[in-house]
């Protein structure tokens, strides 16, 4: 079984500042890693995912994340945030192989609030 | 193209009543998922359909919960004898074939059991 810990429930930042949203996972097997964003009254939208290959993954809206296997982390970063990035961000994992690679396990989410 | 849609967007019911929540996946997606998101929590997996069959229903909390997908497209999540603890946002997602492929989520149905 896997678990995901998002260390910060809320992250307030000023517009144009850099941001890092932290995610750590626990699993007995290799995993796929995902970041989803949820805007108010909207469904979850995939920002980026790590399946294999380069550990630095670039996603939509200028976000990127780095997979660190030794630290079991997958932190999300953006060098300069906009007001429109205000949303809840969820980190998720699924098994790399086997029969359950479709089953996403989510963290509790981090509310990013970008202030002017 | 159209994304995943869910109806109703909000549902208020009384304890003990029966409710049905509907999900329309993206056309052509064979895989469909239901998740439940309680307040302050991330989504939790409930059930996975591949075509018409439930390939994995291990996340359904008890036998009051049931889901169907009779024609391999629209799915209905059914909750019998609702309890206050069932109050949550129920999310539906679909993907083209399943596995590790990207899951596309609907906006959810917010269920409130009084």
PDB file of C-alpha atoms in Angstrom:
ATOM      1  CA  UNK A   1       0.000   0.000   0.000  1.00  0.00           C
ATOM      2  CA  UNK A   2       1.107   3.529  -0.672  1.00  0.00           C
ATOM      3  CA  UNK A   3       0.649   6.758   1.215  1.00  0.00           C
ATOM      4  CA  UNK A   4       1.240  10.394   0.346  1.00  0.00           C
ATOM      5  CA  UNK A   5       2.105  13.214   2.710  1.00  0.00           C
ATOM      6  CA  UNK A   6       1.746  16.819   1.694  1.00  0.00           C
ATOM      7  CA  UNK A   7       3.606  18.644   4.362  1.00  0.00           C
ATOM      8  CA  UNK A   8       1.855  22.001   4.065  1.00  0.00           C
ATOM      9  CA  UNK A   9      -1.908  22.317   4.164  1.00  0.00           C
ATOM     10  CA  UNK A  10      -1.736  25.983   3.180  1.00  0.00           C
ATOM     11  CA  UNK A  11       0.906  28.036   1.394  1.00  0.00           C
ATOM     12  CA  UNK A  12       0.380  31.793   1.030  1.00  0.00           C
ATOM     13  CA  UNK A  13       2.709  33.633  -1.349  1.00  0.00           C
ATOM     14  CA  UNK A  14       2.879  36.967  -3.094  1.00  0.00           C
ATOM     15  CA  UNK A  15       2.433  37.304  -6.820  1.00  0.00           C
ATOM     16  CA  UNK A  16       5.624  36.774  -8.855  1.00  0.00           C
ATOM     17  CA  UNK A  17       7.325  34.980  -5.948  1.00  0.00           C
ATOM     18  CA  UNK A  18       8.648  31.426  -6.359  1.00  0.00           C
ATOM     19  CA  UNK A  19       6.796  28.579  -4.687  1.00  0.00           C
ATOM     20  CA  UNK A  20       7.491  24.987  -3.722  1.00  0.00           C
ATOM     21  CA  UNK A  21       4.759  22.584  -2.661  1.00  0.00           C
ATOM     22  CA  UNK A  22       6.154  19.556  -0.895  1.00  0.00           C
ATOM     23  CA  UNK A  23       5.139  15.953  -1.394  1.00  0.00           C
ATOM     24  CA  UNK A  24       6.590  12.812   0.152  1.00  0.00           C
ATOM     25  CA  UNK A  25       5.370   9.297  -0.471  1.00  0.00           C
ATOM     26  CA  UNK A  26       5.740   5.880   1.050  1.00  0.00           C
ATOM     27  CA  UNK A  27       5.540   2.673  -0.953  1.00  0.00           C
ATOM     28  CA  UNK A  28       6.975  -0.839  -0.927  1.00  0.00           C
ATOM     29  CA  UNK A  29       7.053  -0.849  -4.750  1.00  0.00           C
ATOM     30  CA  UNK A  30       8.075   1.590  -7.439  1.00  0.00           C
ATOM     31  CA  UNK A  31       5.498   4.241  -8.190  1.00  0.00           C
ATOM     32  CA  UNK A  32       4.197   6.635 -10.770  1.00  0.00           C
ATOM     33  CA  UNK A  33       3.798  10.189  -9.442  1.00  0.00           C
ATOM     34  CA  UNK A  34       1.285  12.880 -10.286  1.00  0.00           C
ATOM     35  CA  UNK A  35       0.350  16.428  -9.394  1.00  0.00           C
ATOM     36  CA  UNK A  36      -3.249  17.548  -9.899  1.00  0.00           C
ATOM     37  CA  UNK A  37      -4.723  21.038  -9.452  1.00  0.00           C
ATOM     38  CA  UNK A  38      -8.276  21.779  -8.400  1.00  0.00           C
ATOM     39  CA  UNK A  39      -9.667  25.238  -9.103  1.00  0.00           C
ATOM     40  CA  UNK A  40     -12.825  26.275  -7.218  1.00  0.00           C
ATOM     41  CA  UNK A  41     -15.914  24.435  -8.477  1.00  0.00           C
ATOM     42  CA  UNK A  42     -13.913  22.558 -11.068  1.00  0.00           C
ATOM     43  CA  UNK A  43     -12.649  19.011 -11.453  1.00  0.00           C
ATOM     44  CA  UNK A  44      -9.109  17.896 -10.804  1.00  0.00           C
ATOM     45  CA  UNK A  45      -6.784  18.706 -13.683  1.00  0.00           C
ATOM     46  CA  UNK A  46      -3.465  16.954 -14.293  1.00  0.00           C
ATOM     47  CA  UNK A  47      -0.492  19.324 -13.993  1.00  0.00           C
ATOM     48  CA  UNK A  48       2.276  16.820 -14.635  1.00  0.00           C
ATOM     49  CA  UNK A  49       3.303  13.228 -14.099  1.00  0.00           C
ATOM     50  CA  UNK A  50       6.441  11.168 -13.667  1.00  0.00           C
ATOM     51  CA  UNK A  51       6.389   7.731 -15.232  1.00  0.00           C
ATOM     52  CA  UNK A  52      10.064   7.079 -15.980  1.00  0.00           C
ATOM     53  CA  UNK A  53      13.145   8.709 -17.468  1.00  0.00           C
ATOM     54  CA  UNK A  54      14.293  12.202 -16.536  1.00  0.00           C
ATOM     55  CA  UNK A  55      13.567  12.982 -12.921  1.00  0.00           C
ATOM     56  CA  UNK A  56      12.726  16.613 -13.745  1.00  0.00           C
ATOM     57  CA  UNK A  57       9.252  16.796 -15.159  1.00  0.00           C
ATOM     58  CA  UNK A  58       7.743  19.872 -16.753  1.00  0.00           C
ATOM     59  CA  UNK A  59       4.016  20.417 -16.745  1.00  0.00           C
ATOM     60  CA  UNK A  60       1.406  22.928 -17.741  1.00  0.00           C
ATOM     61  CA  UNK A  61       1.231  26.529 -16.585  1.00  0.00           C
ATOM     62  CA  UNK A  62       4.973  26.736 -15.924  1.00  0.00           C
ATOM     63  CA  UNK A  63       5.040  24.141 -13.152  1.00  0.00           C
ATOM     64  CA  UNK A  64       7.735  21.516 -12.776  1.00  0.00           C
ATOM     65  CA  UNK A  65       8.495  18.758 -10.291  1.00  0.00           C
ATOM     66  CA  UNK A  66      11.513  16.675  -9.453  1.00  0.00           C
ATOM     67  CA  UNK A  67      11.411  13.028  -8.498  1.00  0.00           C
ATOM     68  CA  UNK A  68      13.904  12.150  -5.795  1.00  0.00           C
ATOM     69  CA  UNK A  69      13.892   8.421  -5.186  1.00  0.00           C
ATOM     70  CA  UNK A  70      16.303   8.464  -2.243  1.00  0.00           C
ATOM     71  CA  UNK A  71      14.180  11.008  -0.411  1.00  0.00           C
ATOM     72  CA  UNK A  72      10.890   9.596  -1.728  1.00  0.00           C
ATOM     73  CA  UNK A  73       9.828  13.087  -2.692  1.00  0.00           C
ATOM     74  CA  UNK A  74       8.142  14.760  -5.636  1.00  0.00           C
ATOM     75  CA  UNK A  75       8.061  18.463  -4.868  1.00  0.00           C
ATOM     76  CA  UNK A  76       6.243  20.880  -7.161  1.00  0.00           C
ATOM     77  CA  UNK A  77       7.820  24.212  -8.069  1.00  0.00           C
ATOM     78  CA  UNK A  78       7.088  27.343 -10.012  1.00  0.00           C
ATOM     79  CA  UNK A  79       9.587  30.200 -10.319  1.00  0.00           C
ATOM     80  CA  UNK A  80       7.006  32.968 -10.460  1.00  0.00           C
ATOM     81  CA  UNK A  81       3.349  32.545  -9.494  1.00  0.00           C
ATOM     82  CA  UNK A  82       0.291  34.429 -10.689  1.00  0.00           C
ATOM     83  CA  UNK A  83      -2.972  35.248  -8.975  1.00  0.00           C
ATOM     84  CA  UNK A  84      -4.602  32.677 -11.257  1.00  0.00           C
ATOM     85  CA  UNK A  85      -2.489  29.900  -9.678  1.00  0.00           C
ATOM     86  CA  UNK A  86      -4.586  30.150  -6.526  1.00  0.00           C
ATOM     87  CA  UNK A  87      -6.040  26.658  -6.157  1.00  0.00           C
ATOM     88  CA  UNK A  88      -5.688  23.396  -4.260  1.00  0.00           C
ATOM     89  CA  UNK A  89      -2.877  21.115  -5.361  1.00  0.00           C
ATOM     90  CA  UNK A  90      -2.876  17.358  -4.857  1.00  0.00           C
ATOM     91  CA  UNK A  91       0.037  14.972  -5.088  1.00  0.00           C
ATOM     92  CA  UNK A  92      -0.823  11.374  -5.997  1.00  0.00           C
ATOM     93  CA  UNK A  93       0.904   8.043  -6.573  1.00  0.00           C
ATOM     94  CA  UNK A  94       0.051   4.743  -8.189  1.00  0.00           C
ATOM     95  CA  UNK A  95       1.909   1.455  -8.409  1.00  0.00           C
ATOM     96  CA  UNK A  96       4.490   1.244 -11.183  1.00  0.00           C
ATOM     97  CA  UNK A  97       3.581  -2.295 -12.119  1.00  0.00           C
ATOM     98  CA  UNK A  98       1.128  -4.979 -11.236  1.00  0.00           C
ATOM     99  CA  UNK A  99      -2.594  -4.982 -11.414  1.00  0.00           C
ATOM    100  CA  UNK A 100      -3.322  -1.775  -9.518  1.00  0.00           C
ATOM    101  CA  UNK A 101      -1.415   0.859 -11.468  1.00  0.00           C
ATOM    102  CA  UNK A 102      -4.677   2.697 -12.164  1.00  0.00           C
ATOM    103  CA  UNK A 103      -5.438   3.257  -8.470  1.00  0.00           C
ATOM    104  CA  UNK A 104      -4.435   6.765  -7.425  1.00  0.00           C
ATOM    105  CA  UNK A 105      -3.604   7.445  -3.793  1.00  0.00           C
ATOM    106  CA  UNK A 106      -3.837  11.154  -3.039  1.00  0.00           C
ATOM    107  CA  UNK A 107      -2.390  13.394  -0.390  1.00  0.00           C
ATOM    108  CA  UNK A 108      -4.639  15.730   1.588  1.00  0.00           C
ATOM    109  CA  UNK A 109      -3.840  18.672  -0.633  1.00  0.00           C
ATOM    110  CA  UNK A 110      -2.112  22.032  -0.319  1.00  0.00           C
ATOM    111  CA  UNK A 111      -4.081  25.230  -0.716  1.00  0.00           C
ATOM    112  CA  UNK A 112      -1.927  27.731  -2.597  1.00  0.00           C
ATOM    113  CA  UNK A 113      -3.081  31.308  -2.165  1.00  0.00           C
ATOM    114  CA  UNK A 114      -1.386  33.935  -4.294  1.00  0.00           C
ATOM    115  CA  UNK A 115      -1.786  37.452  -2.973  1.00  0.00           C
ATOM    116  CA  UNK A 116      -1.249  40.670  -4.937  1.00  0.00           C
TER     117      UNK A 116
ATOM    118  CA  UNK B   1     -14.378  18.118 -26.771  1.00  0.00           C
ATOM    119  CA  UNK B   2     -16.643  17.478 -23.865  1.00  0.00           C
ATOM    120  CA  UNK B   3     -15.064  16.440 -20.606  1.00  0.00           C
ATOM    121  CA  UNK B   4     -16.411  14.248 -17.860  1.00  0.00           C
ATOM    122  CA  UNK B   5     -19.764  15.450 -16.615  1.00  0.00           C
ATOM    123  CA  UNK B   6     -21.543  14.599 -13.388  1.00  0.00           C
ATOM    124  CA  UNK B   7     -25.110  15.144 -12.282  1.00  0.00           C
ATOM    125  CA  UNK B   8     -26.442  16.492 -10.071  1.00  0.00           C
ATOM    126  CA  UNK B   9     -23.813  18.997  -9.032  1.00  0.00           C
ATOM    127  CA  UNK B  10     -25.353  19.139  -5.563  1.00  0.00           C
ATOM    128  CA  UNK B  11     -27.614  16.715  -3.754  1.00  0.00           C
ATOM    129  CA  UNK B  12     -29.191  17.176  -0.348  1.00  0.00           C
ATOM    130  CA  UNK B  13     -30.948  14.208   1.179  1.00  0.00           C
ATOM    131  CA  UNK B  14     -32.133  12.953   4.516  1.00  0.00           C
ATOM    132  CA  UNK B  15     -30.569  10.195   6.533  1.00  0.00           C
ATOM    133  CA  UNK B  16     -31.873   6.824   5.442  1.00  0.00           C
ATOM    134  CA  UNK B  17     -32.783   7.855   1.902  1.00  0.00           C
ATOM    135  CA  UNK B  18     -31.499   6.366  -1.348  1.00  0.00           C
ATOM    136  CA  UNK B  19     -29.464   8.437  -3.813  1.00  0.00           C
ATOM    137  CA  UNK B  20     -28.074   7.972  -7.298  1.00  0.00           C
ATOM    138  CA  UNK B  21     -25.165   9.935  -8.720  1.00  0.00           C
ATOM    139  CA  UNK B  22     -24.500   9.933 -12.445  1.00  0.00           C
ATOM    140  CA  UNK B  23     -21.282  10.146 -14.413  1.00  0.00           C
ATOM    141  CA  UNK B  24     -20.847  10.711 -18.152  1.00  0.00           C
ATOM    142  CA  UNK B  25     -17.269   9.897 -19.139  1.00  0.00           C
ATOM    143  CA  UNK B  26     -15.351  11.231 -22.098  1.00  0.00           C
ATOM    144  CA  UNK B  27     -16.586   9.509 -25.248  1.00  0.00           C
ATOM    145  CA  UNK B  28     -14.496   6.478 -26.128  1.00  0.00           C
ATOM    146  CA  UNK B  29     -12.924   6.075 -22.702  1.00  0.00           C
ATOM    147  CA  UNK B  30     -13.190   2.478 -21.604  1.00  0.00           C
ATOM    148  CA  UNK B  31     -11.996   3.042 -18.043  1.00  0.00           C
ATOM    149  CA  UNK B  32     -14.113   4.821 -15.435  1.00  0.00           C
ATOM    150  CA  UNK B  33     -13.377   5.521 -11.791  1.00  0.00           C
ATOM    151  CA  UNK B  34     -15.262   6.819  -8.770  1.00  0.00           C
ATOM    152  CA  UNK B  35     -13.515   8.589  -5.907  1.00  0.00           C
ATOM    153  CA  UNK B  36     -14.846  10.176  -2.726  1.00  0.00           C
ATOM    154  CA  UNK B  37     -13.428  13.383  -1.298  1.00  0.00           C
ATOM    155  CA  UNK B  38     -14.337  14.185   2.277  1.00  0.00           C
ATOM    156  CA  UNK B  39     -13.832  17.639   3.709  1.00  0.00           C
ATOM    157  CA  UNK B  40     -10.142  18.417   4.158  1.00  0.00           C
ATOM    158  CA  UNK B  41      -9.024  15.185   2.539  1.00  0.00           C
ATOM    159  CA  UNK B  42      -7.741  14.101  -0.826  1.00  0.00           C
ATOM    160  CA  UNK B  43      -9.862  11.925  -3.090  1.00  0.00           C
ATOM    161  CA  UNK B  44     -10.119   8.262  -2.092  1.00  0.00           C
ATOM    162  CA  UNK B  45     -10.580   5.489  -4.606  1.00  0.00           C
ATOM    163  CA  UNK B  46     -13.925   3.713  -4.596  1.00  0.00           C
ATOM    164  CA  UNK B  47     -14.309   1.619  -7.746  1.00  0.00           C
ATOM    165  CA  UNK B  48     -12.833   1.063 -11.212  1.00  0.00           C
ATOM    166  CA  UNK B  49     -14.741  -0.074 -14.290  1.00  0.00           C
ATOM    167  CA  UNK B  50     -13.182  -1.477 -17.421  1.00  0.00           C
ATOM    168  CA  UNK B  51     -15.973  -1.492 -19.960  1.00  0.00           C
ATOM    169  CA  UNK B  52     -19.144  -2.732 -18.338  1.00  0.00           C
ATOM    170  CA  UNK B  53     -17.524  -4.670 -15.537  1.00  0.00           C
ATOM    171  CA  UNK B  54     -16.289  -3.540 -12.149  1.00  0.00           C
ATOM    172  CA  UNK B  55     -12.630  -4.550 -12.264  1.00  0.00           C
ATOM    173  CA  UNK B  56     -11.904  -3.352  -8.733  1.00  0.00           C
ATOM    174  CA  UNK B  57     -14.498  -2.384  -6.135  1.00  0.00           C
ATOM    175  CA  UNK B  58     -12.157  -2.674  -3.175  1.00  0.00           C
ATOM    176  CA  UNK B  59     -12.658   0.959  -2.170  1.00  0.00           C
ATOM    177  CA  UNK B  60     -16.411   0.793  -1.645  1.00  0.00           C
ATOM    178  CA  UNK B  61     -16.820   1.356   2.108  1.00  0.00           C
ATOM    179  CA  UNK B  62     -19.677  -1.102   2.696  1.00  0.00           C
ATOM    180  CA  UNK B  63     -22.556  -2.871   0.993  1.00  0.00           C
ATOM    181  CA  UNK B  64     -24.720   0.259   0.997  1.00  0.00           C
ATOM    182  CA  UNK B  65     -22.612   1.480  -1.922  1.00  0.00           C
ATOM    183  CA  UNK B  66     -23.033   0.041  -5.388  1.00  0.00           C
ATOM    184  CA  UNK B  67     -22.129   1.211  -8.881  1.00  0.00           C
ATOM    185  CA  UNK B  68     -23.095   0.127 -12.373  1.00  0.00           C
ATOM    186  CA  UNK B  69     -22.028   0.831 -15.915  1.00  0.00           C
ATOM    187  CA  UNK B  70     -24.432  -1.284 -17.977  1.00  0.00           C
ATOM    188  CA  UNK B  71     -23.455  -0.137 -21.468  1.00  0.00           C
ATOM    189  CA  UNK B  72     -19.836   0.694 -20.866  1.00  0.00           C
ATOM    190  CA  UNK B  73     -20.385   4.433 -20.928  1.00  0.00           C
ATOM    191  CA  UNK B  74     -22.523   6.216 -18.310  1.00  0.00           C
ATOM    192  CA  UNK B  75     -22.082   5.052 -14.747  1.00  0.00           C
ATOM    193  CA  UNK B  76     -24.327   5.431 -11.723  1.00  0.00           C
ATOM    194  CA  UNK B  77     -23.151   5.316  -8.130  1.00  0.00           C
ATOM    195  CA  UNK B  78     -25.941   4.214  -5.822  1.00  0.00           C
ATOM    196  CA  UNK B  79     -26.023   4.726  -2.083  1.00  0.00           C
ATOM    197  CA  UNK B  80     -28.689   3.037   0.027  1.00  0.00           C
ATOM    198  CA  UNK B  81     -29.788   4.074   3.517  1.00  0.00           C
ATOM    199  CA  UNK B  82     -27.595   7.145   3.469  1.00  0.00           C
ATOM    200  CA  UNK B  83     -25.800   8.194   6.632  1.00  0.00           C
ATOM    201  CA  UNK B  84     -24.448  11.583   7.646  1.00  0.00           C
ATOM    202  CA  UNK B  85     -20.939  10.222   7.227  1.00  0.00           C
ATOM    203  CA  UNK B  86     -21.617   9.730   3.520  1.00  0.00           C
ATOM    204  CA  UNK B  87     -21.558  13.501   3.049  1.00  0.00           C
ATOM    205  CA  UNK B  88     -18.698  14.250   0.678  1.00  0.00           C
ATOM    206  CA  UNK B  89     -17.887  15.209  -2.890  1.00  0.00           C
ATOM    207  CA  UNK B  90     -18.107  12.217  -5.194  1.00  0.00           C
ATOM    208  CA  UNK B  91     -15.737  12.463  -8.124  1.00  0.00           C
ATOM    209  CA  UNK B  92     -15.846  10.534 -11.355  1.00  0.00           C
ATOM    210  CA  UNK B  93     -12.898  10.151 -13.717  1.00  0.00           C
ATOM    211  CA  UNK B  94     -12.284   8.380 -16.996  1.00  0.00           C
ATOM    212  CA  UNK B  95      -9.241   7.359 -18.994  1.00  0.00           C
ATOM    213  CA  UNK B  96      -8.800   5.967 -22.468  1.00  0.00           C
ATOM    214  CA  UNK B  97      -7.797   2.420 -21.559  1.00  0.00           C
ATOM    215  CA  UNK B  98      -6.971   2.375 -17.863  1.00  0.00           C
ATOM    216  CA  UNK B  99      -3.669   1.502 -16.272  1.00  0.00           C
ATOM    217  CA  UNK B 100      -1.330   4.434 -15.712  1.00  0.00           C
ATOM    218  CA  UNK B 101      -3.026   6.586 -18.353  1.00  0.00           C
ATOM    219  CA  UNK B 102      -4.124  10.067 -17.357  1.00  0.00           C
ATOM    220  CA  UNK B 103      -7.418  10.170 -15.515  1.00  0.00           C
ATOM    221  CA  UNK B 104      -9.702  13.065 -16.431  1.00  0.00           C
ATOM    222  CA  UNK B 105     -11.951  14.165 -13.606  1.00  0.00           C
ATOM    223  CA  UNK B 106     -15.428  15.590 -13.581  1.00  0.00           C
ATOM    224  CA  UNK B 107     -16.471  18.501 -11.345  1.00  0.00           C
ATOM    225  CA  UNK B 108     -17.992  16.178  -8.774  1.00  0.00           C
ATOM    226  CA  UNK B 109     -21.322  15.820  -7.010  1.00  0.00           C
ATOM    227  CA  UNK B 110     -21.504  17.360  -3.567  1.00  0.00           C
ATOM    228  CA  UNK B 111     -23.680  15.125  -1.393  1.00  0.00           C
ATOM    229  CA  UNK B 112     -25.044  16.387   1.901  1.00  0.00           C
ATOM    230  CA  UNK B 113     -26.916  13.985   4.154  1.00  0.00           C
ATOM    231  CA  UNK B 114     -28.957  15.728   6.824  1.00  0.00           C
TER     232      UNK B 114
END
